[in-house]
XYZ file of C-alpha atoms in Angstrom:
376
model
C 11.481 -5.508 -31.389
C 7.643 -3.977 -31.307
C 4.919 -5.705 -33.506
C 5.429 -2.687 -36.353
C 9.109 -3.034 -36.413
C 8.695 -6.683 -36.959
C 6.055 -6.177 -39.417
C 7.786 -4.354 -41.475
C 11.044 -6.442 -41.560
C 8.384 -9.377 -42.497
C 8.008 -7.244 -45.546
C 11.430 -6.437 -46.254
C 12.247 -9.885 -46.506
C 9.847 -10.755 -48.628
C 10.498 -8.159 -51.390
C 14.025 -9.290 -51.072
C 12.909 -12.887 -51.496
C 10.698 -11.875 -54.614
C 13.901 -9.355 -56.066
C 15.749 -12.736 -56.319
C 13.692 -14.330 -57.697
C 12.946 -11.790 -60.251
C 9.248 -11.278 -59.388
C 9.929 -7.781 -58.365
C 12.159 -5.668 -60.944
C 14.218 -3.000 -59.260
C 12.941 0.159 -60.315
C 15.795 2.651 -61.435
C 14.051 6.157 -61.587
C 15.041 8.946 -64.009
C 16.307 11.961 -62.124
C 16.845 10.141 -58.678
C 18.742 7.126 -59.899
C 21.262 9.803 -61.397
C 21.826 10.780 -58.351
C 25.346 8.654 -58.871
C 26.737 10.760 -60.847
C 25.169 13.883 -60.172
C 26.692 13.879 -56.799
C 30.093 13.058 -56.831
C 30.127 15.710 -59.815
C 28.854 18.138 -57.606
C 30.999 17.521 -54.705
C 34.216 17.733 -57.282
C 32.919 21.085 -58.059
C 32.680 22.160 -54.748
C 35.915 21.040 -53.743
C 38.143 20.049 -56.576
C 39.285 16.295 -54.866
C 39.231 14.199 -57.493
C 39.198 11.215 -54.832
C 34.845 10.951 -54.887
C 35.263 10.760 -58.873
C 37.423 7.506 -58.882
C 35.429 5.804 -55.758
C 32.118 6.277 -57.984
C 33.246 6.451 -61.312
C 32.749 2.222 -61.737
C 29.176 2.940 -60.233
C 28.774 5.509 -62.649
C 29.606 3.412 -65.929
C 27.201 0.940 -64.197
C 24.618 3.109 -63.945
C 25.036 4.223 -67.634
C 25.009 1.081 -68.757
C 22.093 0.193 -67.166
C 20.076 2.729 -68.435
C 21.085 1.783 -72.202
C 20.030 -1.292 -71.631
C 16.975 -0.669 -70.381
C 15.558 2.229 -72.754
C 13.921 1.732 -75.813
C 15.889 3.422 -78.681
C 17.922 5.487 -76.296
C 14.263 6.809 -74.756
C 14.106 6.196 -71.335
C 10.957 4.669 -69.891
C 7.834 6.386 -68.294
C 8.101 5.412 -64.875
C 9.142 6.514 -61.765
C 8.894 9.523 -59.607
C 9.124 12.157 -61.953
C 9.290 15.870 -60.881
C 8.048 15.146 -57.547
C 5.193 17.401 -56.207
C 5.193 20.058 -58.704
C 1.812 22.107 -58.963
C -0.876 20.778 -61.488
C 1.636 20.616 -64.585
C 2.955 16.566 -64.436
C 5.639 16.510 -66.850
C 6.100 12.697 -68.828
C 8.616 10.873 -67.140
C 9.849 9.451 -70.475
C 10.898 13.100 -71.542
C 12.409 13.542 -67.377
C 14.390 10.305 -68.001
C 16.034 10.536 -71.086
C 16.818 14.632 -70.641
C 18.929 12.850 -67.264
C 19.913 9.875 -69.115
C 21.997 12.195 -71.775
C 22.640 14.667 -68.776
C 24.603 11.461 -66.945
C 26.165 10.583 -70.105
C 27.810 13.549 -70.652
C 28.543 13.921 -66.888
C 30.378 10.679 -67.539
C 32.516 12.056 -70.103
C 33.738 15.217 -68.090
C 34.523 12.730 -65.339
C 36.087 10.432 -67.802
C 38.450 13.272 -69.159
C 39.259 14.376 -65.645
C 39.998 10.814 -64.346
C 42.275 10.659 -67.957
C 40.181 7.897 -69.285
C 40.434 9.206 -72.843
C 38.344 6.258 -74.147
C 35.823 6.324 -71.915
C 35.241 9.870 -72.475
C 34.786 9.679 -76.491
C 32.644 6.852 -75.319
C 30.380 8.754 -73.182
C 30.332 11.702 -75.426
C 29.265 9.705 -78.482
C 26.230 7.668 -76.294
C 25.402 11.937 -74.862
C 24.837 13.155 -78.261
C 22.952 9.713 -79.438
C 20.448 10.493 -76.754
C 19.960 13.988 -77.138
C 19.302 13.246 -81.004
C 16.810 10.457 -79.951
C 15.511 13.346 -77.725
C 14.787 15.770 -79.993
C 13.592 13.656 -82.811
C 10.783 12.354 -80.051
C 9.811 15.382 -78.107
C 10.393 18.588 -79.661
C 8.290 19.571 -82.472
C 10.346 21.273 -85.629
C 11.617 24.749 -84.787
C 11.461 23.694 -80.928
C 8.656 25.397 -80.072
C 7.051 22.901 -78.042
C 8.604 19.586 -76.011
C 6.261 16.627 -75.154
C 4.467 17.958 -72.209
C 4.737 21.839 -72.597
C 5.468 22.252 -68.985
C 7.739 24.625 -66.810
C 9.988 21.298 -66.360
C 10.443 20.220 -69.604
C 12.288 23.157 -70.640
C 14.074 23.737 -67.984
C 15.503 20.541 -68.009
C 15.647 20.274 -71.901
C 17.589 23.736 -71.852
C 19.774 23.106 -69.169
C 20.972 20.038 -70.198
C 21.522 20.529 -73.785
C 19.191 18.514 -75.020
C 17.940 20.630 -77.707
C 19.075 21.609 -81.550
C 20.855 24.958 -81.108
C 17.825 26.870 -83.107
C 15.171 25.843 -80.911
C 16.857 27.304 -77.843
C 15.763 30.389 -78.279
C 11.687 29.336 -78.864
C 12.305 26.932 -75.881
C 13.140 29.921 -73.789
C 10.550 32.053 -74.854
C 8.047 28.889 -74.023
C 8.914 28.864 -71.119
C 8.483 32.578 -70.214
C 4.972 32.062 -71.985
C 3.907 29.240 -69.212
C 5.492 31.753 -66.189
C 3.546 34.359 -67.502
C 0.161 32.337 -67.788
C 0.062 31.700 -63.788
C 0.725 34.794 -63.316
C 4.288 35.029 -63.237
C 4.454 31.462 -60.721
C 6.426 28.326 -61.043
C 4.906 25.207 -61.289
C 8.039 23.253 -60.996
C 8.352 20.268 -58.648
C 11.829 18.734 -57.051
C 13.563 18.139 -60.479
C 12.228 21.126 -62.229
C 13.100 23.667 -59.980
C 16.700 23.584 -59.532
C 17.390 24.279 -63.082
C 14.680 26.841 -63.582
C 16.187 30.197 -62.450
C 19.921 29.502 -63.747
C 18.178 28.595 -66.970
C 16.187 31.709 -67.265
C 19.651 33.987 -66.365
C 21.037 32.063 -69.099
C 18.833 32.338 -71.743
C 18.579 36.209 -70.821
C 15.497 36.027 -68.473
C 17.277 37.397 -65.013
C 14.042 39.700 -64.964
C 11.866 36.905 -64.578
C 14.122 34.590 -62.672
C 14.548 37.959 -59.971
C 10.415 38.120 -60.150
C 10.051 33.727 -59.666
C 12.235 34.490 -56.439
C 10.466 37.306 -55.083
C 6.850 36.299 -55.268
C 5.011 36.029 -51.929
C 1.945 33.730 -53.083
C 1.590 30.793 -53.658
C 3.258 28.431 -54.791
C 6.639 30.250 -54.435
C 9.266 30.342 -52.029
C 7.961 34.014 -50.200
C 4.750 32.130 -49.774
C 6.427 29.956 -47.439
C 8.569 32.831 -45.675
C 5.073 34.558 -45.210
C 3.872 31.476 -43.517
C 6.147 31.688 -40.596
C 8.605 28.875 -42.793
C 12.415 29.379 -41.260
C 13.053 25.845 -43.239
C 11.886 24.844 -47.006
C 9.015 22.558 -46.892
C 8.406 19.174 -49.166
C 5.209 20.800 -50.273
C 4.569 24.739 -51.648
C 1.728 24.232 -49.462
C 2.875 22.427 -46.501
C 0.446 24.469 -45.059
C -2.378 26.079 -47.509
C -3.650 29.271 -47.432
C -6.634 28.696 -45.713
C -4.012 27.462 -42.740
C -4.601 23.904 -43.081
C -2.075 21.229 -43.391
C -1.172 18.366 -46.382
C -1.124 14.702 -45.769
C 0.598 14.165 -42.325
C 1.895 10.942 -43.596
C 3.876 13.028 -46.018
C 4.671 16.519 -45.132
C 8.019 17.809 -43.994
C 9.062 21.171 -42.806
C 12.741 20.855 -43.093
C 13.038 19.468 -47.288
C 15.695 20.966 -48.836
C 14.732 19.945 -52.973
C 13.187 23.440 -53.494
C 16.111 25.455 -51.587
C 18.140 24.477 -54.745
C 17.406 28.098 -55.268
C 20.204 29.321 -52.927
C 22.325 27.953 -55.440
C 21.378 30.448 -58.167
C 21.440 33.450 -54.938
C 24.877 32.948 -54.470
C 26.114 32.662 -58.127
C 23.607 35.555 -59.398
C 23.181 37.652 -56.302
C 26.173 37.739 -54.519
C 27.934 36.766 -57.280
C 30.043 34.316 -56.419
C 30.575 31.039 -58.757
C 33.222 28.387 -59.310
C 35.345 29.181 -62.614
C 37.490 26.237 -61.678
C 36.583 22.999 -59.290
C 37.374 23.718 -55.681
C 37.500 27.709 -56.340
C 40.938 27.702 -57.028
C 39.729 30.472 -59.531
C 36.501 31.957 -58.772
C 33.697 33.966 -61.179
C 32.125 37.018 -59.354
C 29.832 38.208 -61.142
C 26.483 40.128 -58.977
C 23.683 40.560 -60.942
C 21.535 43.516 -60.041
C 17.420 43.450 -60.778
C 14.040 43.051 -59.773
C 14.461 46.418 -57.056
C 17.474 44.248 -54.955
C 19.982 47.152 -54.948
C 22.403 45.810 -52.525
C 23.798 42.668 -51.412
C 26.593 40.574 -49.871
C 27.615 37.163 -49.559
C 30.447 34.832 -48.443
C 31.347 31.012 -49.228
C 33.639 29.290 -47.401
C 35.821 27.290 -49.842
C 38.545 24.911 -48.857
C 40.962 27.913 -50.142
C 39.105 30.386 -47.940
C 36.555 32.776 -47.431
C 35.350 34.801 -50.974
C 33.403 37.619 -49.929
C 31.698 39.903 -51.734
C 29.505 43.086 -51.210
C 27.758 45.694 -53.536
C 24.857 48.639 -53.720
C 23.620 50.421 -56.590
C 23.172 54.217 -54.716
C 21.284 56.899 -57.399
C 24.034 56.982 -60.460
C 26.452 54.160 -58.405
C 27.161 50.468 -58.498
C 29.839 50.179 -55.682
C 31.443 46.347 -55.696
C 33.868 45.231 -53.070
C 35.413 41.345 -53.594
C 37.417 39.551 -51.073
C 39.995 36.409 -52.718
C 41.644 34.043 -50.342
C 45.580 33.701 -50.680
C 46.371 31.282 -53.650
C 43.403 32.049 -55.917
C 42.357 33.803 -58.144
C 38.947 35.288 -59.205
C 37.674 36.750 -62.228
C 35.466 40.016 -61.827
C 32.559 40.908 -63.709
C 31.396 44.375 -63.541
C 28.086 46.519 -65.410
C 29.429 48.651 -67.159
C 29.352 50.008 -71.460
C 33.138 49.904 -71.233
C 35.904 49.498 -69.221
C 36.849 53.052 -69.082
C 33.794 53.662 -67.171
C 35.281 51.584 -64.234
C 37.253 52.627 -61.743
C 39.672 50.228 -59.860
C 42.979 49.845 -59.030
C 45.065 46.537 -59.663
C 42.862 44.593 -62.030
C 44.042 43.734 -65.114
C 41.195 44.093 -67.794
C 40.542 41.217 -69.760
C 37.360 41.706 -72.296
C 33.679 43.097 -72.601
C 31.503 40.578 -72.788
C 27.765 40.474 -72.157
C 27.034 43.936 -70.778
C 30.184 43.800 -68.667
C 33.545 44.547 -68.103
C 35.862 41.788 -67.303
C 38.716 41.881 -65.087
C 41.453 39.742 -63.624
C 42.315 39.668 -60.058
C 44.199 38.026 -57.485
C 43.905 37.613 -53.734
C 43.164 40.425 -51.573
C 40.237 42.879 -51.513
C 39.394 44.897 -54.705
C 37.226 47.489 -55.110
C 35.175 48.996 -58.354
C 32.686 51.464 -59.045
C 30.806 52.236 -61.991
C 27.732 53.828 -63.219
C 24.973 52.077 -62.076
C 23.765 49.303 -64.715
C 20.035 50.173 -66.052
C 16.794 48.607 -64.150
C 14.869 45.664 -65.297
């Protein structure tokens, strides 16, 4: 063993020694720490084995526990992390913690319901909706027009996890527009803010700006990176700056995957292709065209087999072609005023329903045209 190496197991031994003794608390970080449940979830919802739900779920109810013991009023501390390197807009951690700490909670319950642990899950569900009540009484101003912090992150987070009355969604969203809009139509999210920022703006009826967040080329945003000869995300927006200089080299990776959370919302908004149903036993296609991207395709590899799809919008046209592995099934969402205007052959229709016509499908390739949807 060199001198470093030994050094620093010197060191680890010592904070051990000091943990047990209770001179050093373990610090338990909102957003990171959640990471427990957030995973396993995840991975369920990739591929619908409930076998990574029951090895965590004790850890989970652990990790709950722990963080109702250790908040004040259900409010989670100011400490930790926090959204990690986002760009001159530090959201409080207090608001980061307790948005994740009724996130997990209600996580909890899902997994509690699909493990059949009825009790647990009215548990969970009560302790979710405590904390989002404790949240909104602390950090959202009357009409929900502003959350502690009025920052990119604190929406996104407070709107995607449900953390806010059902009237202030609607200011929240347009908040958050207003603080895109202000840079100049940049994020300014770091590693926690930015996976929920584009699915949160195609929720909340923003797909126009989410499309324009995704196709920006300076920085801080994702084509800034491309344009610097990036074929990997970086930890940093600016792992190298525009003047062609680098960050700290004690802290700057060029292969960081927190901020390629994005290809998450590509699949499910470009290509189109979502779960409807853990594992993708039943898909949701449903492309969303904007922002001047008039064709695409896609494919995901689920453990039922390859979903495929492929579509152009061509003068008066939206083409779509979708591809369902034997044994599944997929619902199909297609542009359109009415289903009349679609043509297809062997979906069943099911429903209009935001701007689209809904159809049900089963495995094999379908095909459906319609007149092309209008431009952002």
């Amino acid at each position: 063993m060199d001198a470093g190496h030994a050094g620093r197991a010197v060191r680890r031994r010592r904070v051990r020694r000091r943990r047990a003794e209770g001179r050093v608390p373990r610090r338990r970080f909102g957003g990171w720490g959640d990471a427990g449940v957030t995973v396993p979830w995840n991975l369920y919802q990739a591929y619908g084995d409930r076998r990574v739900l029951e090895d965590n779920y004790a850890a989970m109810r652990k990790w709950i526990a722990y963080l109702e013991e250790h908040s004040d009023g259900l409010l989670r501390p100011a400490s930790g992390y926090g959204d990690w390197l986002n760009v001159d807009a530090e959201t409080p951690k207090d608001v980061i913690g307790t948005a994740y700490f009724a996130h997990s909670a209600a996580l909890v319950a899902e997994i509690a319901r699909v493990l059949g642990e009825t009790a647990d899950a009215e548990k969970y569900d009560d302790l979710a909706g405590r904390v989002r009540a404790a949240f909104a009484d602390a950090y959202v101003t009357e009409g929900g027009a502003r959350i502690k912090g009025d920052t990119q992150t604190a929406y996104a987070l407070a709107l995607s996890f449900g953390v806010l009355p059902a009237d202030a969604r609607r200011p929240a969203a347009d908040r958050l527009v207003e603080l895109i809009e202000a840079r100049d139509w940049h994020l300014s999210t770091g590693f926690l803010g930015t996976p929920e920022l584009l699915p949160v703006l195609t929720e909340t009826g923003h797909t126009d700006v989410a499309y324009r967040l995704l196709q920006q080329k300076t920085y801080p945003s994702w084509g800034y990176q491309i344009g610097k000869g990036a074929t990997t995300m970086w930890e940093h927006w600016d792992s190298i700056k525009p003047d062609g200089g680098f960050e700290d080299p004690a802290m700057n990776s060029f292969n960081h995957y927190a901020y390629g959370a994005v290809g998450e919302w590509m699949y499910a908004n470009i290509t189109g292709i979502a779960p409807a149903e853990p594992g993708y036993r039943r898909t949701t296609v449903r492309p969303r065209p904007g922002g001047g991207v008039d064709r695409a395709e896609g494919r995901y590899d689920s453990v039922y087999g390859p979903i495929e799809t492929k579509w152009s919008v061509r003068g008066d046209r939206f083409d779509l072609s979708v591809s369902v592995p034997v044994n599944t099934t997929a619902e199909v969402w297609v542009p359109a005023r009415s289903a009349s205007e679609v043509r297809q052959k062997g979906a069943r229709f099911l429903r209009m329903r935001d701007g689209a016509a809904v159809f049900a499908v089963g495995s094999g390739t379908h095909r459906f045209t319609a007149p092309a949807p209008p431009t952002d």
